[in-house]
Short mmCIF file of C-alpha atoms and ligand atoms in Angstrom, two decimals:
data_model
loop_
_atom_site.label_atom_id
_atom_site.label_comp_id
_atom_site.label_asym_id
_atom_site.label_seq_id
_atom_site.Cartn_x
_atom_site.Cartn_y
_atom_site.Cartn_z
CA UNK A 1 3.02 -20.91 54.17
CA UNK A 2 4.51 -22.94 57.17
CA UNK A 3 2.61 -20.49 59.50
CA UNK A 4 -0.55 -21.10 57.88
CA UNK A 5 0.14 -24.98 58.55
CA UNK A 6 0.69 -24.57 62.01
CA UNK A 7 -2.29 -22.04 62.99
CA UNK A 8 -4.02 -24.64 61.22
CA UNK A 9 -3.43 -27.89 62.23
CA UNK A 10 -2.59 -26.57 66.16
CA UNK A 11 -6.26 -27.24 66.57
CA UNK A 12 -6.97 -30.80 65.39
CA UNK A 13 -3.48 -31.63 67.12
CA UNK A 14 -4.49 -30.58 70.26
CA UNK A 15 -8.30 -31.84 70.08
CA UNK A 16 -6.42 -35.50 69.53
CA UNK A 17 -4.11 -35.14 72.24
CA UNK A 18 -7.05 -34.38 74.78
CA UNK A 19 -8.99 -37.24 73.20
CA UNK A 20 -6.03 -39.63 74.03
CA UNK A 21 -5.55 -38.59 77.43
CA UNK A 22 -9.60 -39.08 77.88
CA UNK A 23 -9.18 -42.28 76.73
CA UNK A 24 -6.06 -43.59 79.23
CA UNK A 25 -8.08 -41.73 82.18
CA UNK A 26 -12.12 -42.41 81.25
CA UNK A 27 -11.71 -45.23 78.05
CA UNK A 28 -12.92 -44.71 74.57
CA UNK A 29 -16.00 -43.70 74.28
CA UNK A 30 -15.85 -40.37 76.79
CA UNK A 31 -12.80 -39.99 73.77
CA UNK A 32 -14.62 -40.63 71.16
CA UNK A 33 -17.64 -38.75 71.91
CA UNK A 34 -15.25 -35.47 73.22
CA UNK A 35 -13.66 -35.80 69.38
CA UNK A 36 -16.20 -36.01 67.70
CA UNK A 37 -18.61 -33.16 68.98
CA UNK A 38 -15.23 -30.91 69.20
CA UNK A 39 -14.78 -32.02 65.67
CA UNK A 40 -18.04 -30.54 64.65
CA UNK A 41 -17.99 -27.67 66.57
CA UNK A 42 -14.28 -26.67 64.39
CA UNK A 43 -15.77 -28.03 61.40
CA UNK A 44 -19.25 -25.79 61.55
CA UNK A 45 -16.96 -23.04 62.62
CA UNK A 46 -15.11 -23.02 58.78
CA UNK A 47 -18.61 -23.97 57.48
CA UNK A 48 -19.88 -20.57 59.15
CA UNK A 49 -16.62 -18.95 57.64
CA UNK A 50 -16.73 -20.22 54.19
CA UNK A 51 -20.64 -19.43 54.54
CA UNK A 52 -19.58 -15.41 54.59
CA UNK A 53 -17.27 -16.11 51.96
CA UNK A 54 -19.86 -17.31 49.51
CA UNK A 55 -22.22 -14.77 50.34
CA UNK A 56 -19.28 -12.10 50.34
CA UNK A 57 -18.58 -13.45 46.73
CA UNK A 58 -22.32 -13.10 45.63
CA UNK A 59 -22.57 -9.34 46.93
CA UNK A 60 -19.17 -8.56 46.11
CA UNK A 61 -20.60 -5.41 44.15
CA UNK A 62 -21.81 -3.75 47.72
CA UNK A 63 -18.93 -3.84 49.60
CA UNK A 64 -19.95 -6.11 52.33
CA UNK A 65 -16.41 -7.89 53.16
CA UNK A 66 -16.58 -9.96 56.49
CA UNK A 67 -14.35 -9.78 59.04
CA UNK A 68 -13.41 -13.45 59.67
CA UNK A 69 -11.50 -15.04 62.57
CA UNK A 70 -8.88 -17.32 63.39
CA UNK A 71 -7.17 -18.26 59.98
CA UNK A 72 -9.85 -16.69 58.17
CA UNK A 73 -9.26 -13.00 59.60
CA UNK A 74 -5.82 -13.15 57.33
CA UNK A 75 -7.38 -14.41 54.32
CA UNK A 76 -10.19 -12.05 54.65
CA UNK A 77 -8.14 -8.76 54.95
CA UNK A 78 -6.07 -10.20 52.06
CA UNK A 79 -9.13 -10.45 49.96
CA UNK A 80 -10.52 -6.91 51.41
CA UNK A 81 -6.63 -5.69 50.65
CA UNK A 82 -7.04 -6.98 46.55
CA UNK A 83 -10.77 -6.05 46.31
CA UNK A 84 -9.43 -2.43 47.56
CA UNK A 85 -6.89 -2.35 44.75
CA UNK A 86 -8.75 -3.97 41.97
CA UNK A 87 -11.69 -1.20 43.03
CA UNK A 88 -9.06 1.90 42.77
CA UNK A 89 -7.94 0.18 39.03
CA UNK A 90 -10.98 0.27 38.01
CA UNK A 91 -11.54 3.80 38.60
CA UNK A 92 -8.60 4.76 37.18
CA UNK A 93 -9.60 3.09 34.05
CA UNK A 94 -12.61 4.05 34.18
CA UNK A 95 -11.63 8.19 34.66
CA UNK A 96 -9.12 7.54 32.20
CA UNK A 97 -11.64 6.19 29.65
CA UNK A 98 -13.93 9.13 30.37
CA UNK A 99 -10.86 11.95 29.93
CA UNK A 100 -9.95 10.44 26.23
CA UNK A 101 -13.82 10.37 25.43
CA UNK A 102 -13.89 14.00 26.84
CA UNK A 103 -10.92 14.40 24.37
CA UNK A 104 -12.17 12.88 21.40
CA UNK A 105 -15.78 14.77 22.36
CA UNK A 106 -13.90 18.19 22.29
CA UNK A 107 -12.67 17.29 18.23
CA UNK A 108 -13.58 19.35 15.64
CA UNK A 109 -13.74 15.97 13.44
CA UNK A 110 -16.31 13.17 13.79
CA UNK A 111 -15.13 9.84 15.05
CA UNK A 112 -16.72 6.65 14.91
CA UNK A 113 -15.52 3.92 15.59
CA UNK A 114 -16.35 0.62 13.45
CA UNK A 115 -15.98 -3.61 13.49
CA UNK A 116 -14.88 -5.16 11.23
CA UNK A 117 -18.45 -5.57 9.82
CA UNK A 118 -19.04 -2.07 10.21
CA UNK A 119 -21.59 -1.65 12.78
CA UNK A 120 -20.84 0.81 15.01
CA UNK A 121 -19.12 0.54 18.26
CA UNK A 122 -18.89 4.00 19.28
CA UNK A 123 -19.15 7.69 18.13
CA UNK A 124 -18.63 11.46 19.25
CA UNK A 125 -21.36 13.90 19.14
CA UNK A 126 -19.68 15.82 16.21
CA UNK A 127 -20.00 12.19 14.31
CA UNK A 128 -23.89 12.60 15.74
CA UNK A 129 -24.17 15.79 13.81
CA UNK A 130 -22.87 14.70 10.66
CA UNK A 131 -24.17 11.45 9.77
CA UNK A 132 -27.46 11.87 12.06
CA UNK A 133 -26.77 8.83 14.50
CA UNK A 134 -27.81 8.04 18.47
CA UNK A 135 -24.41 7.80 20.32
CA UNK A 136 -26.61 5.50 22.45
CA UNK A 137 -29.56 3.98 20.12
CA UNK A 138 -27.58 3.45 16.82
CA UNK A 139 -24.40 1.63 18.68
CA UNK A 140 -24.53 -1.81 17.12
CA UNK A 141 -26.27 -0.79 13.85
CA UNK A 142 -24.33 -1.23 10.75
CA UNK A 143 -23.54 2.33 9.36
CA UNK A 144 -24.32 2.03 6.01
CA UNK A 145 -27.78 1.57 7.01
CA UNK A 146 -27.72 4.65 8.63
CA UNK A 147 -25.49 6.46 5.89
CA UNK A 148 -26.77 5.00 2.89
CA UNK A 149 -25.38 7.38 -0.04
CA UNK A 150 -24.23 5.44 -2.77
CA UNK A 151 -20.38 6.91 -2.51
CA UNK A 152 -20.44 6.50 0.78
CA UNK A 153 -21.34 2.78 0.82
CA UNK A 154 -19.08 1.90 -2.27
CA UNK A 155 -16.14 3.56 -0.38
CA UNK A 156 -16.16 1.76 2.90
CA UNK A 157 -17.39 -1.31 -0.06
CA UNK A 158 -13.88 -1.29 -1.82
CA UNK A 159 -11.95 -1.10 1.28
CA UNK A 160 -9.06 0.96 -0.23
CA UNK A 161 -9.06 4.02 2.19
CA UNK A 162 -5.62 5.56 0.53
CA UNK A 163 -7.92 8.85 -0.84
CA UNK A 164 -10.21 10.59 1.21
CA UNK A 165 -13.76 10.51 0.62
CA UNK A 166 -15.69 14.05 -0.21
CA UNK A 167 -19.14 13.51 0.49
CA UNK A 168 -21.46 16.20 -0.67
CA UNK A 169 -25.01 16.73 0.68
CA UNK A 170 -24.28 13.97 3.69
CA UNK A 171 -27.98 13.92 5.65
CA UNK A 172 -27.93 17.76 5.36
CA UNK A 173 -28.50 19.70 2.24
CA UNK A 174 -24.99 22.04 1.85
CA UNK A 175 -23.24 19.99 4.09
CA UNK A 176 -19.70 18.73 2.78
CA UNK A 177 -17.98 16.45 4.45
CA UNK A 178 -14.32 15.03 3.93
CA UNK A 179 -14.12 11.58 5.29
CA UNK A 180 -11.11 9.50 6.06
CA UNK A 181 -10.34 5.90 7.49
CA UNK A 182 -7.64 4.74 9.31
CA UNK A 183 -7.69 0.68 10.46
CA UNK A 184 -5.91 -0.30 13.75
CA UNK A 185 -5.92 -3.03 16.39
CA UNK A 186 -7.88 -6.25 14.87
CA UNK A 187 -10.08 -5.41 11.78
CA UNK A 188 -11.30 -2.15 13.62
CA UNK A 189 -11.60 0.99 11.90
CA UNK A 190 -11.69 4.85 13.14
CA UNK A 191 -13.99 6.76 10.61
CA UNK A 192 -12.78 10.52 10.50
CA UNK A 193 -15.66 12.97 9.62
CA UNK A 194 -14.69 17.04 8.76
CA UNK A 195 -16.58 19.18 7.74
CA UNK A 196 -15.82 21.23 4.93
CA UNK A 197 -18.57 23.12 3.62
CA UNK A 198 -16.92 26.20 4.03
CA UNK A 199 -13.57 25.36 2.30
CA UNK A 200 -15.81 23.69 -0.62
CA UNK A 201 -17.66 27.01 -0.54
CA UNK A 202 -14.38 29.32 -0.89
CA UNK A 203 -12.83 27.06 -3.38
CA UNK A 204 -15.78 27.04 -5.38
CA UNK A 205 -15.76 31.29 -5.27
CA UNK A 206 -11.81 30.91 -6.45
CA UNK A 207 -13.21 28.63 -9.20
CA UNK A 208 -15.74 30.60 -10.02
CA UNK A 209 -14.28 33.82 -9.91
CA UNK A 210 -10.68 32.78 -12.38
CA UNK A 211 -13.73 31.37 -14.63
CA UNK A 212 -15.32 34.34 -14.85
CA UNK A 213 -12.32 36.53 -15.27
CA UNK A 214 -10.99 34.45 -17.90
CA UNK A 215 -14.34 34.77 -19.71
CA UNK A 216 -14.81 38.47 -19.42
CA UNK A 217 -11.44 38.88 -20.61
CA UNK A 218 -12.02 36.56 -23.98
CA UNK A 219 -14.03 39.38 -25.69
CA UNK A 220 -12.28 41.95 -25.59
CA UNK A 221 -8.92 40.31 -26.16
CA UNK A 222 -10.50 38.56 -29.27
CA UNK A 223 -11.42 42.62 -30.04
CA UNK A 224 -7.81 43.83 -29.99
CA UNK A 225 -6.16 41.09 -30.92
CA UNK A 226 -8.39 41.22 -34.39
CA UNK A 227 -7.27 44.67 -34.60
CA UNK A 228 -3.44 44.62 -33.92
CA UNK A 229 -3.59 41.40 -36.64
CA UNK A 230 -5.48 44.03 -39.25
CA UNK A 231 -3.17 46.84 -38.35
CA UNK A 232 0.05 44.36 -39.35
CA UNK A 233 -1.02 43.93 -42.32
CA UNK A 234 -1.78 47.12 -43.99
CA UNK A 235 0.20 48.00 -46.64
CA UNK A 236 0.80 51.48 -45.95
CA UNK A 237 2.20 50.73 -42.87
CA UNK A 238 5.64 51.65 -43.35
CA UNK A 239 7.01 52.78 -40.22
CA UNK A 240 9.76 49.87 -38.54
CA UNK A 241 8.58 51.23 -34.86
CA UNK A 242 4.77 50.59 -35.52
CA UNK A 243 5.42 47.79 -37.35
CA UNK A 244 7.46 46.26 -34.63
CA UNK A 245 5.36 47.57 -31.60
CA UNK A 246 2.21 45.76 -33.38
CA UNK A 247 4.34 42.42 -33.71
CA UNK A 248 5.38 42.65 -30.08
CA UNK A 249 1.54 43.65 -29.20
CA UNK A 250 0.24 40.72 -31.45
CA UNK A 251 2.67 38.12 -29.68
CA UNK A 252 1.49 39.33 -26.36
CA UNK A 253 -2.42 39.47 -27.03
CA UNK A 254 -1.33 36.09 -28.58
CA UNK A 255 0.07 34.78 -25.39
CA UNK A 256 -2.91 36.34 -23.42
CA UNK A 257 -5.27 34.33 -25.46
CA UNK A 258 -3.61 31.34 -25.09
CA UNK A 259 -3.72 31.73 -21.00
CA UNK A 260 -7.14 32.41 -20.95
CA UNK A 261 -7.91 29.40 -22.66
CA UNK A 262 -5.73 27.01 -20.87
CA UNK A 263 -7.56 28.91 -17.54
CA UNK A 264 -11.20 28.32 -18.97
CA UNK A 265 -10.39 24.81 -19.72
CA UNK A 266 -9.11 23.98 -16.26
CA UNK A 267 -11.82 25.61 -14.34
CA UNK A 268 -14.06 23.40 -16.87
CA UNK A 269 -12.12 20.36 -16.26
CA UNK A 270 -12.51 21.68 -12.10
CA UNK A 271 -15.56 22.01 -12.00
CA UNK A 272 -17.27 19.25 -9.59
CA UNK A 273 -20.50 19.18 -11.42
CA UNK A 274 -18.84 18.77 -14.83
CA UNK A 275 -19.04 15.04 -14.33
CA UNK A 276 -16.85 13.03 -17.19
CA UNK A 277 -18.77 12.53 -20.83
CA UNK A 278 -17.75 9.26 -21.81
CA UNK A 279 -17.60 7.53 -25.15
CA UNK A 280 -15.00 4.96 -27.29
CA UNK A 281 -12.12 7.36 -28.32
CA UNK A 282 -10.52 5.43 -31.14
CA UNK A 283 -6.92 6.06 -29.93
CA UNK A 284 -5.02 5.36 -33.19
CA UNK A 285 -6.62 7.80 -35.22
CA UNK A 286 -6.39 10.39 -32.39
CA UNK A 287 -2.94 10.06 -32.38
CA UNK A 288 -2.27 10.13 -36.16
CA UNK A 289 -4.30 13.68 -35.86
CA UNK A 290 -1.53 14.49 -33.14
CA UNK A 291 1.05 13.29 -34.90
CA UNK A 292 0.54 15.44 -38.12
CA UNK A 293 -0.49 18.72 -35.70
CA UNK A 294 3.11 18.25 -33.83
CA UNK A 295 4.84 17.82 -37.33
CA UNK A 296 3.65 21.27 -38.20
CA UNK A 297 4.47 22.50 -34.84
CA UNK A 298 8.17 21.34 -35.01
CA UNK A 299 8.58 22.60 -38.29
CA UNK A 300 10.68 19.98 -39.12
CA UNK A 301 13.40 21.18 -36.66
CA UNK A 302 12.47 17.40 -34.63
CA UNK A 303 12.67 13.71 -36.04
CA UNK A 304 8.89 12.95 -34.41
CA UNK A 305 7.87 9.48 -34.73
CA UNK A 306 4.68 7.39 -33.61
CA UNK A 307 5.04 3.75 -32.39
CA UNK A 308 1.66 2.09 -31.93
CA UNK A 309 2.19 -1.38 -30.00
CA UNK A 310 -1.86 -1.71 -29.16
CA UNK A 311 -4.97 -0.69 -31.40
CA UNK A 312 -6.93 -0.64 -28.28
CA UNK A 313 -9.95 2.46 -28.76
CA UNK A 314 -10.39 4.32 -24.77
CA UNK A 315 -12.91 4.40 -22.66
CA UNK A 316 -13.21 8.48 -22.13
CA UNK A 317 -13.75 12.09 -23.23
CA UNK A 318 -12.06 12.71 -26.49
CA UNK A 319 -11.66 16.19 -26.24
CA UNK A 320 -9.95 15.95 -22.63
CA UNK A 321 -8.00 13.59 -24.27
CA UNK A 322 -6.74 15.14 -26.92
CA UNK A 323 -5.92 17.82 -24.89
CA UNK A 324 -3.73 16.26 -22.34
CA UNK A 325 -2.02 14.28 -25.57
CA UNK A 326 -1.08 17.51 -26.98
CA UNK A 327 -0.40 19.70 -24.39
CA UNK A 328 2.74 16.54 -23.83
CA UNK A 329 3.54 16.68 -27.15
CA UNK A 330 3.77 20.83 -27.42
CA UNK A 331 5.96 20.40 -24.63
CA UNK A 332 8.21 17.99 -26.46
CA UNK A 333 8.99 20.24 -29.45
CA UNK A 334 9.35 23.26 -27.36
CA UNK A 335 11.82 21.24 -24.69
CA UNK A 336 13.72 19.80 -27.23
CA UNK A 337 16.47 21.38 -28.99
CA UNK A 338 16.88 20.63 -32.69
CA UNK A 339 17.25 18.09 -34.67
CA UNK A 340 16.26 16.01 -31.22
CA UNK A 341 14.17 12.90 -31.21
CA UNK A 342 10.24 12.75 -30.15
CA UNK A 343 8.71 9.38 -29.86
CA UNK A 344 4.84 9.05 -29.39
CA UNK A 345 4.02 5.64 -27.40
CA UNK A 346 0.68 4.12 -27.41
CA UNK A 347 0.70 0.37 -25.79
CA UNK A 348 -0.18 -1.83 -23.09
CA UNK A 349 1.31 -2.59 -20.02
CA UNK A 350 0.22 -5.58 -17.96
CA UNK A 351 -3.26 -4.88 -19.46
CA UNK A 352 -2.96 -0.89 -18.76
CA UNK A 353 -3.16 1.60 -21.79
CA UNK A 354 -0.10 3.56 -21.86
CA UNK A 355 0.37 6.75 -23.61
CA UNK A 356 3.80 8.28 -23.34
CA UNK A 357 6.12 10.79 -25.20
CA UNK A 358 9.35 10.38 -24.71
CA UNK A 359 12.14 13.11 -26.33
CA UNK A 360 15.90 13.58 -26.24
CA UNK A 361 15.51 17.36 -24.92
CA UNK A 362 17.29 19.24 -22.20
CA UNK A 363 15.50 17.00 -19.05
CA UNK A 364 14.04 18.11 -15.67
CA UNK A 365 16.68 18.29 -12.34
CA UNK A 366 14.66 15.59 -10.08
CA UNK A 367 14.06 18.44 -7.59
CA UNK A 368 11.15 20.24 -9.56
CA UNK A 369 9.65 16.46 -10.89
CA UNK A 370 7.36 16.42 -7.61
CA UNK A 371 6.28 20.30 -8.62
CA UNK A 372 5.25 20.08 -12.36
CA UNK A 373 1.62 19.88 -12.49
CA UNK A 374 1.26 22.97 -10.06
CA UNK A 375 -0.56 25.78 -11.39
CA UNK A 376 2.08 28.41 -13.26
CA UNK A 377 5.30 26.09 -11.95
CA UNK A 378 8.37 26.55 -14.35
CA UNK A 379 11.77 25.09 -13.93
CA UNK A 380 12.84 27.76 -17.02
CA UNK A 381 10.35 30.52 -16.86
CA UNK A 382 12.07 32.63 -20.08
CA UNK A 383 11.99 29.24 -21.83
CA UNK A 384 8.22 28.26 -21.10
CA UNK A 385 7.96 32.48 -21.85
CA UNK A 386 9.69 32.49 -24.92
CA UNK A 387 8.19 29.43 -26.88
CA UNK A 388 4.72 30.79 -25.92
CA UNK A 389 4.05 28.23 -22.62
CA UNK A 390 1.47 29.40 -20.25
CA UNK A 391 2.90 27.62 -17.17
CA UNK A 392 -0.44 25.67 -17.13
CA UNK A 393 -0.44 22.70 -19.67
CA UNK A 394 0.85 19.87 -17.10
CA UNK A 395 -2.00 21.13 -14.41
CA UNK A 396 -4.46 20.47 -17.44
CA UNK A 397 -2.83 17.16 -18.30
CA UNK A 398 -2.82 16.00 -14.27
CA UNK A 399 -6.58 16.94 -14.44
CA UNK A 400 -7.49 14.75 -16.88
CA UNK A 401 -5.31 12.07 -15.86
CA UNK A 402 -7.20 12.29 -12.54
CA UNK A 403 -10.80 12.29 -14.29
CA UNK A 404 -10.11 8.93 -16.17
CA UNK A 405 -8.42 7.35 -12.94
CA UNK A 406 -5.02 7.47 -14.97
CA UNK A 407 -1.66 8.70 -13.50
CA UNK A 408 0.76 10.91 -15.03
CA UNK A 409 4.45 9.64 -14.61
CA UNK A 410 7.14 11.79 -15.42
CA UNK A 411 10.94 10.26 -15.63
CA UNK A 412 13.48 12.49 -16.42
CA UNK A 413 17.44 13.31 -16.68
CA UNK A 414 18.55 16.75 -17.12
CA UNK A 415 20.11 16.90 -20.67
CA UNK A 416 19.82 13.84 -21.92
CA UNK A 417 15.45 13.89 -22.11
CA UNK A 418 12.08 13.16 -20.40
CA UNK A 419 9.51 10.64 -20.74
CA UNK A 420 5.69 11.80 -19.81
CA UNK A 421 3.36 8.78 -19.79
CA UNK A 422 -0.23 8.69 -19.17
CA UNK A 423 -0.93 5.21 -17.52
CA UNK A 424 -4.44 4.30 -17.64
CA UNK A 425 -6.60 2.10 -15.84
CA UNK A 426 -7.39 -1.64 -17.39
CA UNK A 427 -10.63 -1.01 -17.19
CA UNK A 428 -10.65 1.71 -19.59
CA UNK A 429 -9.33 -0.38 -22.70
CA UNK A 430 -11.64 -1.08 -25.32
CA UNK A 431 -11.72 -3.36 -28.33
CA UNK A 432 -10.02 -1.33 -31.40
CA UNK A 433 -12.53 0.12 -33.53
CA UNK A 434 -13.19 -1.51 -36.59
CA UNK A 435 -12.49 1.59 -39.11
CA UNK A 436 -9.40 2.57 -36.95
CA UNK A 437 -7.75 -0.62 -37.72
CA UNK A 438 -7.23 1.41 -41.58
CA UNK A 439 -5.42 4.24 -39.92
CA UNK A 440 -2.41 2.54 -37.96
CA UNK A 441 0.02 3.16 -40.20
P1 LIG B 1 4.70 25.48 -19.76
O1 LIG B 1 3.62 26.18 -20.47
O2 LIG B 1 5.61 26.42 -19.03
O3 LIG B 1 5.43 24.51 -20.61
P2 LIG B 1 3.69 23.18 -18.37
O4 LIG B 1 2.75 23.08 -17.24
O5 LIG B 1 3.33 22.51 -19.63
O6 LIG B 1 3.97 24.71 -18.56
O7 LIG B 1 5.09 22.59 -17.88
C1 LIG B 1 5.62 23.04 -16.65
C2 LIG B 1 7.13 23.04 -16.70
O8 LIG B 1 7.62 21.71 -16.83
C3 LIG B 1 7.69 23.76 -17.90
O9 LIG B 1 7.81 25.15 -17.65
C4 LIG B 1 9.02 23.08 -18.11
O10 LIG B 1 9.98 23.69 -17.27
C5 LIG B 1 8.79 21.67 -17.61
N1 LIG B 1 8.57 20.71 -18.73
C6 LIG B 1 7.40 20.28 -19.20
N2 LIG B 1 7.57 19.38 -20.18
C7 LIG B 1 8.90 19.25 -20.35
C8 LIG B 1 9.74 18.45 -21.21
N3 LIG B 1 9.22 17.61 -22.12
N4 LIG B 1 11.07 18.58 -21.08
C9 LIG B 1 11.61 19.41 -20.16
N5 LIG B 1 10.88 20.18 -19.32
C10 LIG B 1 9.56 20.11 -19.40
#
């Protein structure tokens, strides 16, 4: 800094000096004439400098940098110095910026990348392929003008991106997309695209294919299981061996019926096109029904009680229902030793409808809790065996949980009981039907 004062003020220092010495040797106006003109000459000088700065400034963008002199040379090659650096930034940035969208181009997923208005700021060519859009001509447009399927705009609509989206037929017929969003940085949101038209089409072969199995098997099983009941109860049976061969083959056929059943109803209750049949399902006197079907099935070996807190009628599918309310039941009696306790809830919670069985039988270890509702999962396979469980009734219950936007909660401790509650949404609750109001006992 002090070097920059004295380069510059050497000048005007030694311009007044002369001046003064003019003036004791020729008077004051050879002086004043001599500092003046000199005066001009330094002053157009940094005129002429600051001239090339300007138009340096202005055409910045083509490189020209002028070379300067005097104190400007420095402040020129510092400027030429900075421009250099800010230049080889920039190109970093700018080949970084190209490598990630090299990256994110080489994804097997779409990407696009919204405001927080959802117009669209940027997207890969594999998002180009599945929603139809111009990298270049769409950016800006608001995707669900682009993408206007109803799920599609109710999803990005409710703004709860916790489940993924599976959007069938998306601009192309077949096509099946799975479609996820994840928010970051300010409002902004990075819509994930995948394509899975061929997983939808394997699963739907697997769901086909148990369906179809389970059907061609019903026939014939009905066939032989008719039989083996006839053959038990012939009179002139009288050998123990046949007798007790033909009880063991009617138990089995028994059990074979009953997984063939539970399979048909889950590939039913699978089945995307099988969209939910809604109508008012008067809880109370669905339950009563229950009640007296699990009294029978207990055989009095169970105290089994029903506690109705609400008389509010469902919004749903009454056979689903009633198969999900029984299926937690059945497993009540046959996981509860006797004499235990079953207790039937049906009430509100914070506005929710709430059905829940809750018994006093040998409980679940909190490792398999998480497991349950998988397909053929048993904590006690003899047990499930040997009171005629298929390994299937929780899947069936989750299933219909899932098509009424309920959740299944399970609490349990081993040997002291469980509690299985069906916790549906608010929505879902209807007035109580006026002829139910008769059945709550
Ligand atoms: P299963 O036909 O074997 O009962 P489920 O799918 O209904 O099949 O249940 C899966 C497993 O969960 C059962 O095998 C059993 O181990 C456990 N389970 C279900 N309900 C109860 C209950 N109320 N008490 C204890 N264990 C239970």
């Amino acid at each position: 800094m002090f070097d920059f004062w004295r380069r510059a003020l050497i000048f005007p220092f030694v311009l007044l000096l002369l001046s003064l010495l003019l003036w004791a040797a020729a008077g004051a106006l050879p002086a004043a004439l001599l500092f003046g003109v000199l005066l001009l000459v330094y002053l157009f000088f940094h005129l002429r400098q600051l001239a090339a700065l300007d138009y340096w400034l202005v055409n910045a963008e083509e490189g020209v940098t002028p070379d300067g002199s005097g104190l400007w040379e420095e402040v020129f090659s510092r400027l030429k110095r900075m421009v250099r650096k800010h230049r080889k930034e920039r190109e970093q940035r700018i080949a970084a910026l190209q490598h990630m969208e090299q990256a994110t181009s080489a994804l097997p997923e779409g990407v696009v990348i919204l405001d927080e208005a959802d117009h669209i700021e940027w997207c890969n060519p594999i998002a180009e392929q599945h929603f139809g859009l111009d990298g270049v001509r769409d950016i800006g447009q608001q995707i669900t003008y682009l993408e206007r399927q109803p799920e599609f705009v109710n999803y990005l609509g409710l703004r709860d991106f916790s489940e993924v989206l599976i959007l069938r037929g998306a601009r192309q017929d077949g096509l099946t997309l799975s479609i996820k969003i994840v928010g970051y940085g300010e409002n902004k949101r990075l819509l994930i695209s995948r394509d899975i038209t061929h997983l939808e089409r394997i699963e739907t072969m697997r769901r086909d294919f148990v369906a179809n199995v389970s059907h061609e098997l019903r026939t014939p099983l009905t066939v032989v299981s008719g039989f083996v009941e006839t053959l038990c109860d012939m009179p002139s049976l009288e050998n123990d061996m046949a007798r007790r061969a033909l009880q063991l083959m009617s138990e089995q056929t028994q059990r074979m019926e009953r997984l063939v059943d539970d399979l048909l109803t889950l590939s039913k209750l699978d089945n995307a096109l099988n969209a939910l049949q809604e109508e008012t399902v008067g809880v109370t006197a669905l339950l009563n029904a229950l009640h007296q079907e699990g009294r029978a099935l207990s055989a009095g070996q169970h105290i089994l009680r029903l506690e109705l807190a609400s008389d509010c009628a469902l919004l749903g599918n009454a056979e689903e229902l009633r198969s999900a309310f029984g299926n937690l039941i059945s497993n009540a009696i046959r996981y509860t030793p006797h004499n235990g306790e079953i207790v039937m809830h049906w009430q509100e919670q914070g506005g929710q409808p709430v059905f829940s069985v809750q018994d006093s039988g040998i409980g679940i270890a909190p490792q398999h809790i998480p497991r349950l509702t998988e397909r053929f999962y048993r904590v006690d396979h003899s047990r499930s065996r040997a009171t005629g469980g298929t390994g299937l009734g929780l899947a069936i219950v989750k299933h219909v949980a899932n098509r009424h936007q309920a959740k299944l909660e399970i609490t349990s401790e081993e040997g002291k009981g469980s509690t299985f509650s069906i916790v549906f949404p608010a929505k879902r609750c209807l007035p109580a039907q006026p002829e139910e109001l008769f059945s709550i006992p």
